[in-house]
Short mmCIF file of C-alpha atoms and ligand atoms in Angstrom, two decimals:
data_model
loop_
_atom_site.label_atom_id
_atom_site.label_comp_id
_atom_site.label_asym_id
_atom_site.label_seq_id
_atom_site.Cartn_x
_atom_site.Cartn_y
_atom_site.Cartn_z
CA UNK A 1 93.09 68.95 115.79
CA UNK A 2 92.69 72.63 114.96
CA UNK A 3 93.75 74.07 111.61
CA UNK A 4 95.04 77.55 110.69
CA UNK A 5 94.00 78.98 107.33
CA UNK A 6 93.56 82.26 105.51
CA UNK A 7 90.17 83.88 106.18
CA UNK A 8 87.43 83.82 103.54
CA UNK A 9 84.58 86.28 102.89
CA UNK A 10 82.12 83.82 104.47
CA UNK A 11 84.01 84.01 107.80
CA UNK A 12 83.10 87.67 108.45
CA UNK A 13 80.15 86.95 110.73
CA UNK A 14 81.96 84.40 112.91
CA UNK A 15 84.96 86.72 113.17
CA UNK A 16 82.62 89.51 114.32
CA UNK A 17 81.03 87.19 116.89
CA UNK A 18 84.40 86.10 118.32
CA UNK A 19 85.53 89.73 118.45
CA UNK A 20 82.46 90.88 120.41
CA UNK A 21 82.57 87.87 122.79
CA UNK A 22 86.28 88.26 123.56
CA UNK A 23 86.11 92.05 123.97
CA UNK A 24 83.29 91.72 126.50
CA UNK A 25 85.04 88.92 128.37
CA UNK A 26 88.51 90.49 128.31
CA UNK A 27 88.08 94.24 128.60
CA UNK A 28 85.39 94.58 131.29
CA UNK A 29 86.79 97.12 133.77
CA UNK A 30 89.60 98.13 131.37
CA UNK A 31 87.55 100.16 128.88
CA UNK A 32 84.27 102.03 129.53
CA UNK A 33 81.24 99.70 129.90
CA UNK A 34 79.30 101.63 127.26
CA UNK A 35 81.94 100.69 124.65
CA UNK A 36 81.40 96.98 125.43
CA UNK A 37 77.61 97.25 125.69
CA UNK A 38 77.49 99.18 122.43
CA UNK A 39 79.34 96.52 120.43
CA UNK A 40 77.27 94.64 117.89
CA UNK A 41 77.99 91.41 116.02
CA UNK A 42 76.15 92.76 112.96
CA UNK A 43 78.27 95.89 112.85
CA UNK A 44 81.55 94.02 113.40
CA UNK A 45 80.55 91.47 110.74
CA UNK A 46 79.95 94.30 108.26
CA UNK A 47 83.36 95.82 109.10
CA UNK A 48 85.07 92.45 108.62
CA UNK A 49 83.26 91.88 105.31
CA UNK A 50 84.80 95.14 104.12
CA UNK A 51 88.21 94.31 105.62
CA UNK A 52 88.30 90.84 104.02
CA UNK A 53 87.50 92.33 100.61
CA UNK A 54 90.50 94.66 101.02
CA UNK A 55 92.99 91.91 101.91
CA UNK A 56 91.98 88.54 103.31
CA UNK A 57 95.59 87.29 103.13
CA UNK A 58 96.47 89.19 106.28
CA UNK A 59 93.61 87.66 108.28
CA UNK A 60 94.07 84.14 109.63
CA UNK A 61 91.51 81.96 111.38
CA UNK A 62 91.62 78.73 113.35
CA UNK A 63 89.01 76.02 112.72
CA UNK A 64 88.37 73.30 115.27
CA UNK A 65 87.96 69.71 114.15
CA UNK A 66 84.26 70.27 113.37
CA UNK A 67 85.09 73.26 111.14
CA UNK A 68 83.90 75.91 113.64
CA UNK A 69 85.97 79.07 113.95
CA UNK A 70 87.56 79.40 117.39
CA UNK A 71 89.99 82.27 116.82
CA UNK A 72 91.20 84.87 114.38
CA UNK A 73 93.97 87.40 113.97
CA UNK A 74 95.07 90.11 111.59
CA UNK A 75 98.55 91.40 110.74
CA UNK A 76 100.08 93.97 108.40
CA UNK A 77 102.63 96.75 108.19
CA UNK A 78 103.79 98.25 111.48
CA UNK A 79 102.04 101.59 111.87
CA UNK A 80 104.33 103.62 114.14
CA UNK A 81 107.05 105.25 112.02
CA UNK A 82 109.35 105.83 114.98
CA UNK A 83 109.61 102.14 115.91
CA UNK A 84 112.02 99.88 113.99
CA UNK A 85 109.76 96.84 113.36
CA UNK A 86 108.45 95.77 109.94
CA UNK A 87 105.21 93.98 110.76
CA UNK A 88 102.46 94.32 113.35
CA UNK A 89 99.91 91.97 114.86
CA UNK A 90 96.78 94.12 114.79
CA UNK A 91 94.37 91.70 116.47
CA UNK A 92 94.52 88.23 118.03
CA UNK A 93 91.42 86.74 119.62
CA UNK A 94 90.55 83.22 120.73
CA UNK A 95 86.94 82.43 121.72
CA UNK A 96 86.64 82.46 125.52
CA UNK A 97 85.62 78.78 125.65
CA UNK A 98 88.57 77.72 123.45
CA UNK A 99 91.35 79.56 125.31
CA UNK A 100 94.21 77.71 127.00
CA UNK A 101 94.46 74.92 124.39
CA UNK A 102 97.33 76.17 122.24
CA UNK A 103 95.14 78.01 119.72
CA UNK A 104 96.60 81.46 120.45
CA UNK A 105 100.09 80.12 119.83
CA UNK A 106 98.97 78.44 116.57
CA UNK A 107 97.35 81.67 115.42
CA UNK A 108 100.33 83.84 116.31
CA UNK A 109 102.66 81.48 114.43
CA UNK A 110 100.37 81.59 111.40
CA UNK A 111 100.41 85.43 111.46
CA UNK A 112 104.20 85.47 111.84
CA UNK A 113 104.34 83.11 108.84
CA UNK A 114 102.25 85.58 106.86
CA UNK A 115 104.54 88.49 107.80
CA UNK A 116 107.54 86.46 106.62
CA UNK A 117 105.70 85.72 103.34
CA UNK A 118 105.49 89.50 102.90
CA UNK A 119 109.25 89.78 103.45
CA UNK A 120 109.06 91.15 107.00
CA UNK A 121 111.16 89.52 109.72
CA UNK A 122 110.30 91.56 112.82
CA UNK A 123 107.00 92.41 114.47
CA UNK A 124 105.26 94.39 117.18
CA UNK A 125 101.95 93.94 119.03
CA UNK A 126 100.15 96.41 121.32
CA UNK A 127 98.35 95.05 124.38
CA UNK A 128 96.42 96.80 127.14
CA UNK A 129 98.73 96.91 130.16
CA UNK A 130 96.02 95.61 132.53
CA UNK A 131 95.23 92.67 130.19
CA UNK A 132 96.84 89.44 131.44
CA UNK A 133 97.26 88.45 127.78
CA UNK A 134 100.51 90.41 127.94
CA UNK A 135 101.96 87.37 129.71
CA UNK A 136 100.97 85.23 126.70
CA UNK A 137 103.12 87.49 124.48
CA UNK A 138 105.98 87.23 126.98
CA UNK A 139 105.60 83.44 126.90
CA UNK A 140 105.79 83.66 123.09
CA UNK A 141 109.16 85.40 123.39
CA UNK A 142 107.98 88.99 122.89
CA UNK A 143 110.18 91.64 124.53
CA UNK A 144 108.71 94.78 126.05
CA UNK A 145 109.71 97.53 123.58
CA UNK A 146 107.34 100.49 123.90
CA UNK A 147 104.53 102.08 125.87
CA UNK A 148 101.75 104.44 124.91
CA UNK A 149 98.41 105.68 126.20
CA UNK A 150 95.50 105.63 123.75
CA UNK A 151 91.92 106.89 124.10
CA UNK A 152 89.23 104.16 124.12
CA UNK A 153 85.68 105.49 124.34
CA UNK A 154 87.08 108.81 125.57
CA UNK A 155 89.06 107.21 128.42
CA UNK A 156 92.89 106.93 128.44
CA UNK A 157 94.11 103.32 128.37
CA UNK A 158 97.77 102.37 128.99
CA UNK A 159 99.17 99.90 126.47
CA UNK A 160 102.46 98.04 126.06
CA UNK A 161 104.25 97.16 122.82
CA UNK A 162 105.90 93.72 122.67
CA UNK A 163 108.38 93.03 119.87
CA UNK A 164 110.05 90.11 118.10
CA UNK A 165 113.22 90.90 116.16
CA UNK A 166 113.79 87.60 114.33
CA UNK A 167 110.51 85.96 113.29
CA UNK A 168 112.02 82.91 111.52
CA UNK A 169 113.91 82.02 114.71
CA UNK A 170 110.77 82.56 116.82
CA UNK A 171 108.73 80.30 114.52
CA UNK A 172 111.33 77.55 114.71
CA UNK A 173 111.49 77.75 118.51
CA UNK A 174 107.74 77.99 119.20
CA UNK A 175 106.70 75.43 116.57
CA UNK A 176 109.11 72.85 117.98
CA UNK A 177 107.84 73.54 121.51
CA UNK A 178 104.24 72.99 120.35
CA UNK A 179 105.11 69.97 118.21
CA UNK A 180 103.75 71.75 115.12
CA UNK A 181 105.15 71.99 111.63
CA UNK A 182 105.77 75.55 110.37
CA UNK A 183 102.25 76.92 109.92
CA UNK A 184 100.97 78.36 106.62
C1 LIG B 201 95.77 85.90 124.63
C2 LIG B 201 95.18 84.72 123.85
C3 LIG B 201 95.21 85.05 122.36
C4 LIG B 201 96.03 83.48 124.11
O1 LIG B 201 95.47 82.38 123.43
P1 LIG B 201 95.28 80.96 124.13
O2 LIG B 201 94.79 80.01 123.10
O3 LIG B 201 94.44 81.14 125.33
O4 LIG B 201 96.78 80.63 124.58
P2 LIG B 201 97.60 79.26 124.34
O5 LIG B 201 96.81 78.15 124.91
O6 LIG B 201 98.02 79.17 122.92
O7 LIG B 201 98.87 79.54 125.26
C5 LIG B 201 100.21 79.41 124.81
C6 LIG B 201 101.12 79.53 126.02
O8 LIG B 201 100.95 80.82 126.60
C7 LIG B 201 100.56 80.69 127.97
N1 LIG B 201 99.54 81.70 128.27
C8 LIG B 201 98.40 81.95 127.59
N2 LIG B 201 97.72 82.96 128.19
C9 LIG B 201 98.45 83.33 129.26
C10 LIG B 201 98.27 84.29 130.29
N3 LIG B 201 97.19 85.11 130.31
N4 LIG B 201 99.23 84.39 131.25
C11 LIG B 201 100.32 83.60 131.22
N5 LIG B 201 100.56 82.64 130.27
C12 LIG B 201 99.62 82.52 129.32
C13 LIG B 201 99.95 79.31 128.06
O9 LIG B 201 100.03 78.82 129.40
C14 LIG B 201 100.81 78.52 127.10
O10 LIG B 201 102.04 78.19 127.75
P3 LIG B 201 102.96 76.89 127.31
O11 LIG B 201 103.93 77.45 126.30
O12 LIG B 201 103.58 76.50 128.58
O13 LIG B 201 102.04 75.87 126.71
C15 LIG B 201 93.72 84.40 124.30
O14 LIG B 201 93.71 84.04 125.65
C16 LIG B 201 92.74 85.54 124.06
O15 LIG B 201 92.18 85.66 122.97
N6 LIG B 201 92.53 86.36 125.09
C17 LIG B 201 91.52 87.39 125.04
C18 LIG B 201 91.74 88.44 123.99
C19 LIG B 201 93.06 89.14 124.08
O16 LIG B 201 93.43 89.66 125.12
N7 LIG B 201 93.78 89.16 122.95
C20 LIG B 201 95.02 89.85 122.85
C21 LIG B 201 94.74 91.25 122.47
S1 LIG B 201 96.28 92.14 122.17
#
């Protein structure tokens, strides 16, 4: 049974490893190869060490039954002032060998729970349009709400914004579908 919890400082390296592994697996052909080749676990671990010192409460991880990290995500305030959503899912990554076992759903619910703790009841996530993970967000009840093109490694990448307008209702619906209690 996997468990969601708040990240700790000691998780920074594993978070960096999962990030590099999932970027390389997911974004090949969607962002320039040199961006993926140039990624480094050491550098990402250092960035996450800094990030966790700033606010570990907004970073959630999933541990498998042996205590190994198999996914992580980060949330916070929604960053686009012209869109009417309170919270944002900044990152959501499940290790390639742990995908398809309900961990992404568990993680997303945990992040939604965190946004509600902060008093925010709606949320947005940006996903690369060519990334099939967009269908995961649709499965989780996200509604297509915005589009934008962003530069990644100097190349324009089309992205889609999926939104949830009533997080408590989403948590109740998804948690009952997964047979989970409301995650913390
Ligand atoms: C997207 C991601 C987080 C989903 O996590 P996961 O653990 O693989 O997904 P789950 O097993 O929790 O899936 C939950 C449901 O979504 C569905 N789903 C998951 N990925 C899907 C996909 N690519 N297409 C369609 N449905 C999908 C599952 O079938 C499942 O359906 P159910 O409700 O019938 O059980 C994970 O695959 C991942 O990290 N991908 C690579 C990185 C990435 O793209 N992250 C998002 C960046 S914005």
